[in-house]
Amino acid sequence: MPLSCHGNFPDVTEFDYVFLTGGNDLEDTVTWRNNQYPERDAFERRLIKECAGAGIPLVGVCRGQHLLNYVEGGTHKLMDTPYDHVPVDLELFTVMGHHSIQIDQLAPGFETLLEDKHQVKELIINREQRQLGIGWHPERPINAHTRKYIMDLINEL
């Protein structure tokens, strides 16, 4: 069931997993898109905290990864050279990347599972909090070859 930042806040214990998707810029970061959505940021910040408190696995994709890291105490920064539909070589496979920001400091409790040659963190995990951050979009056909790996990680949360 998709959640909306308009209306009542859901009881996260009703969910098996929660996914934060990609999309607009984070409230404190202006990129070439310049499309902040503060209501979404506030809703998702609360969602991250509620899931952590209830032990509900949470997966952040692209923008969701950056917000997850930020809410849990990490930082992000604008990239010197953004990735716009750029092949990103990782240890296990190549993905298609679209980034304007990157993780600067990793939040406490997280570890980096995959990063590229420029130290852009593409996959992070906090096993204790049951949180996974994915830098690319595994739901897109061009990255379909990564889905089994990601689903295995999600099922381990």
mmCIF file of C-alpha atoms in Angstrom, residues 25-146:
data_model
loop_
_atom_site.group_PDB
_atom_site.id
_atom_site.type_symbol
_atom_site.label_atom_id
_atom_site.label_comp_id
_atom_site.label_asym_id
_atom_site.label_seq_id
_atom_site.Cartn_x
_atom_site.Cartn_y
_atom_site.Cartn_z
ATOM 1 C CA ASP A 25 15.827 16.896 -3.991
ATOM 2 C CA LEU A 26 16.248 16.775 -0.235
ATOM 3 C CA GLU A 27 15.001 19.847 1.592
ATOM 4 C CA ASP A 28 18.487 21.146 2.456
ATOM 5 C CA THR A 29 20.073 20.488 -0.951
ATOM 6 C CA VAL A 30 19.539 22.427 -4.169
ATOM 7 C CA THR A 31 20.585 20.621 -7.338
ATOM 8 C CA TRP A 32 19.914 21.342 -11.001
ATOM 9 C CA ARG A 33 16.392 19.991 -10.393
ATOM 10 C CA ASN A 34 15.599 22.544 -7.657
ATOM 11 C CA ASN A 35 12.480 20.613 -6.660
ATOM 12 C CA GLN A 36 12.338 20.345 -2.886
ATOM 13 C CA TYR A 37 9.246 18.873 -1.213
ATOM 14 C CA PRO A 38 9.572 19.648 2.526
ATOM 15 C CA GLU A 39 6.339 17.838 3.433
ATOM 16 C CA ARG A 40 7.715 14.625 1.932
ATOM 17 C CA ASP A 41 11.004 15.052 3.786
ATOM 18 C CA ALA A 42 9.191 15.540 7.114
ATOM 19 C CA PHE A 43 6.932 12.537 6.503
ATOM 20 C CA GLU A 44 9.819 10.258 5.497
ATOM 21 C CA ARG A 45 12.037 11.431 8.381
ATOM 22 C CA ARG A 46 9.278 10.370 10.780
ATOM 23 C CA LEU A 47 8.780 7.128 8.857
ATOM 24 C CA ILE A 48 12.481 6.264 9.225
ATOM 25 C CA LYS A 49 12.372 6.897 12.976
ATOM 26 C CA GLU A 50 9.114 4.965 13.459
ATOM 27 C CA CYS A 51 10.429 1.960 11.495
ATOM 28 C CA ALA A 52 13.703 1.937 13.445
ATOM 29 C CA GLY A 53 11.813 2.081 16.730
ATOM 30 C CA ALA A 54 9.477 -0.741 15.728
ATOM 31 C CA GLY A 55 12.129 -2.936 14.076
ATOM 32 C CA ILE A 56 10.467 -2.712 10.643
ATOM 33 C CA PRO A 57 12.941 -3.212 7.764
ATOM 34 C CA LEU A 58 13.382 -0.067 5.696
ATOM 35 C CA VAL A 59 14.943 0.220 2.240
ATOM 36 C CA GLY A 60 15.914 3.586 0.765
ATOM 37 C CA VAL A 61 16.490 3.803 -2.994
ATOM 38 C CA CYS A 62 18.506 6.692 -4.473
ATOM 39 C CA ARG A 63 17.020 9.761 -2.730
ATOM 40 C CA GLY A 64 15.750 7.368 -0.052
ATOM 41 C CA GLN A 65 19.318 6.188 0.626
ATOM 42 C CA HIS A 66 20.516 9.758 1.175
ATOM 43 C CA LEU A 67 17.624 10.683 3.435
ATOM 44 C CA LEU A 68 18.047 7.466 5.439
ATOM 45 C CA ASN A 69 21.749 8.143 5.973
ATOM 46 C CA TYR A 70 21.039 11.776 6.882
ATOM 47 C CA VAL A 71 18.249 11.021 9.371
ATOM 48 C CA GLU A 72 20.423 8.408 11.082
ATOM 49 C CA GLY A 73 23.265 10.896 11.592
ATOM 50 C CA GLY A 74 25.255 10.934 8.357
ATOM 51 C CA THR A 75 25.865 13.760 5.917
ATOM 52 C CA HIS A 76 25.693 14.278 2.176
ATOM 53 C CA LYS A 77 27.167 16.741 -0.283
ATOM 54 C CA LEU A 78 26.759 17.850 -3.866
ATOM 55 C CA MET A 79 28.877 15.858 -6.285
ATOM 56 C CA ASP A 80 31.658 17.610 -8.169
ATOM 57 C CA THR A 81 30.604 15.730 -11.303
ATOM 58 C CA PRO A 82 27.023 14.439 -11.150
ATOM 59 C CA TYR A 83 26.165 11.080 -12.687
ATOM 60 C CA ASP A 84 23.425 11.368 -15.280
ATOM 61 C CA HIS A 85 22.732 7.987 -16.835
ATOM 62 C CA VAL A 86 26.359 6.929 -16.290
ATOM 63 C CA PRO A 87 27.573 3.322 -16.039
ATOM 64 C CA VAL A 88 28.980 2.827 -12.536
ATOM 65 C CA ASP A 89 31.373 -0.086 -12.086
ATOM 66 C CA LEU A 90 31.030 -1.822 -8.734
ATOM 67 C CA GLU A 91 32.788 -4.878 -7.381
ATOM 68 C CA LEU A 92 29.912 -7.215 -8.256
ATOM 69 C CA PHE A 93 28.325 -5.592 -11.328
ATOM 70 C CA THR A 94 27.864 -2.377 -13.265
ATOM 71 C CA VAL A 95 24.775 -0.241 -12.647
ATOM 72 C CA MET A 96 23.374 2.841 -14.311
ATOM 73 C CA GLY A 97 23.783 5.799 -11.978
ATOM 74 C CA HIS A 98 21.894 9.069 -11.648
ATOM 75 C CA HIS A 99 23.275 11.165 -8.778
ATOM 76 C CA SER A 100 23.576 14.837 -7.958
ATOM 77 C CA ILE A 101 24.503 14.239 -4.312
ATOM 78 C CA GLN A 102 26.567 11.628 -2.525
ATOM 79 C CA ILE A 103 27.051 10.444 1.030
ATOM 80 C CA ASP A 104 29.814 12.433 2.688
ATOM 81 C CA GLN A 105 29.874 10.880 6.168
ATOM 82 C CA LEU A 106 28.261 7.522 6.789
ATOM 83 C CA ALA A 107 25.772 7.421 9.669
ATOM 84 C CA PRO A 108 26.750 5.493 12.820
ATOM 85 C CA GLY A 109 25.901 1.795 12.608
ATOM 86 C CA PHE A 110 26.069 1.682 8.812
ATOM 87 C CA GLU A 111 28.664 -0.096 6.735
ATOM 88 C CA THR A 112 29.423 0.312 3.062
ATOM 89 C CA LEU A 113 28.774 -2.815 1.014
ATOM 90 C CA LEU A 114 29.543 -1.346 -2.414
ATOM 91 C CA GLU A 115 31.147 1.870 -3.601
ATOM 92 C CA ASP A 116 32.550 3.002 -6.917
ATOM 93 C CA LYS A 117 36.111 4.016 -7.818
ATOM 94 C CA HIS A 118 35.354 7.598 -6.695
ATOM 95 C CA GLN A 119 34.248 6.359 -3.235
ATOM 96 C CA VAL A 120 30.573 7.118 -3.982
ATOM 97 C CA LYS A 121 28.681 4.820 -1.630
ATOM 98 C CA GLU A 122 26.220 2.839 -3.735
ATOM 99 C CA LEU A 123 25.056 0.310 -1.147
ATOM 100 C CA ILE A 124 24.958 0.766 2.626
ATOM 101 C CA ILE A 125 23.453 -1.314 5.408
ATOM 102 C CA ASN A 126 22.683 -1.034 9.098
ATOM 103 C CA ARG A 127 21.973 -4.600 10.137
ATOM 104 C CA GLU A 128 21.006 -3.733 13.714
ATOM 105 C CA GLN A 129 18.393 -1.171 12.623
ATOM 106 C CA ARG A 130 17.359 -3.357 9.628
ATOM 107 C CA GLN A 131 18.033 -0.574 7.108
ATOM 108 C CA LEU A 132 19.397 -0.792 3.563
ATOM 109 C CA GLY A 133 20.335 2.114 1.297
ATOM 110 C CA ILE A 134 20.676 1.549 -2.456
ATOM 111 C CA GLY A 135 22.232 4.255 -4.637
ATOM 112 C CA TRP A 136 20.925 3.029 -7.979
ATOM 113 C CA HIS A 137 17.428 2.046 -9.127
ATOM 114 C CA PRO A 138 17.178 -1.771 -9.132
ATOM 115 C CA GLU A 139 13.527 -1.477 -10.205
ATOM 116 C CA ARG A 140 14.537 -0.063 -13.599
ATOM 117 C CA PRO A 141 15.000 -2.575 -16.445
ATOM 118 C CA ILE A 142 18.575 -1.415 -17.086
ATOM 119 C CA ASN A 143 19.518 -2.527 -13.545
ATOM 120 C CA ALA A 144 17.405 -5.707 -13.475
ATOM 121 C CA HIS A 145 20.571 -7.828 -13.209
ATOM 122 C CA THR A 146 21.015 -6.535 -9.620
#
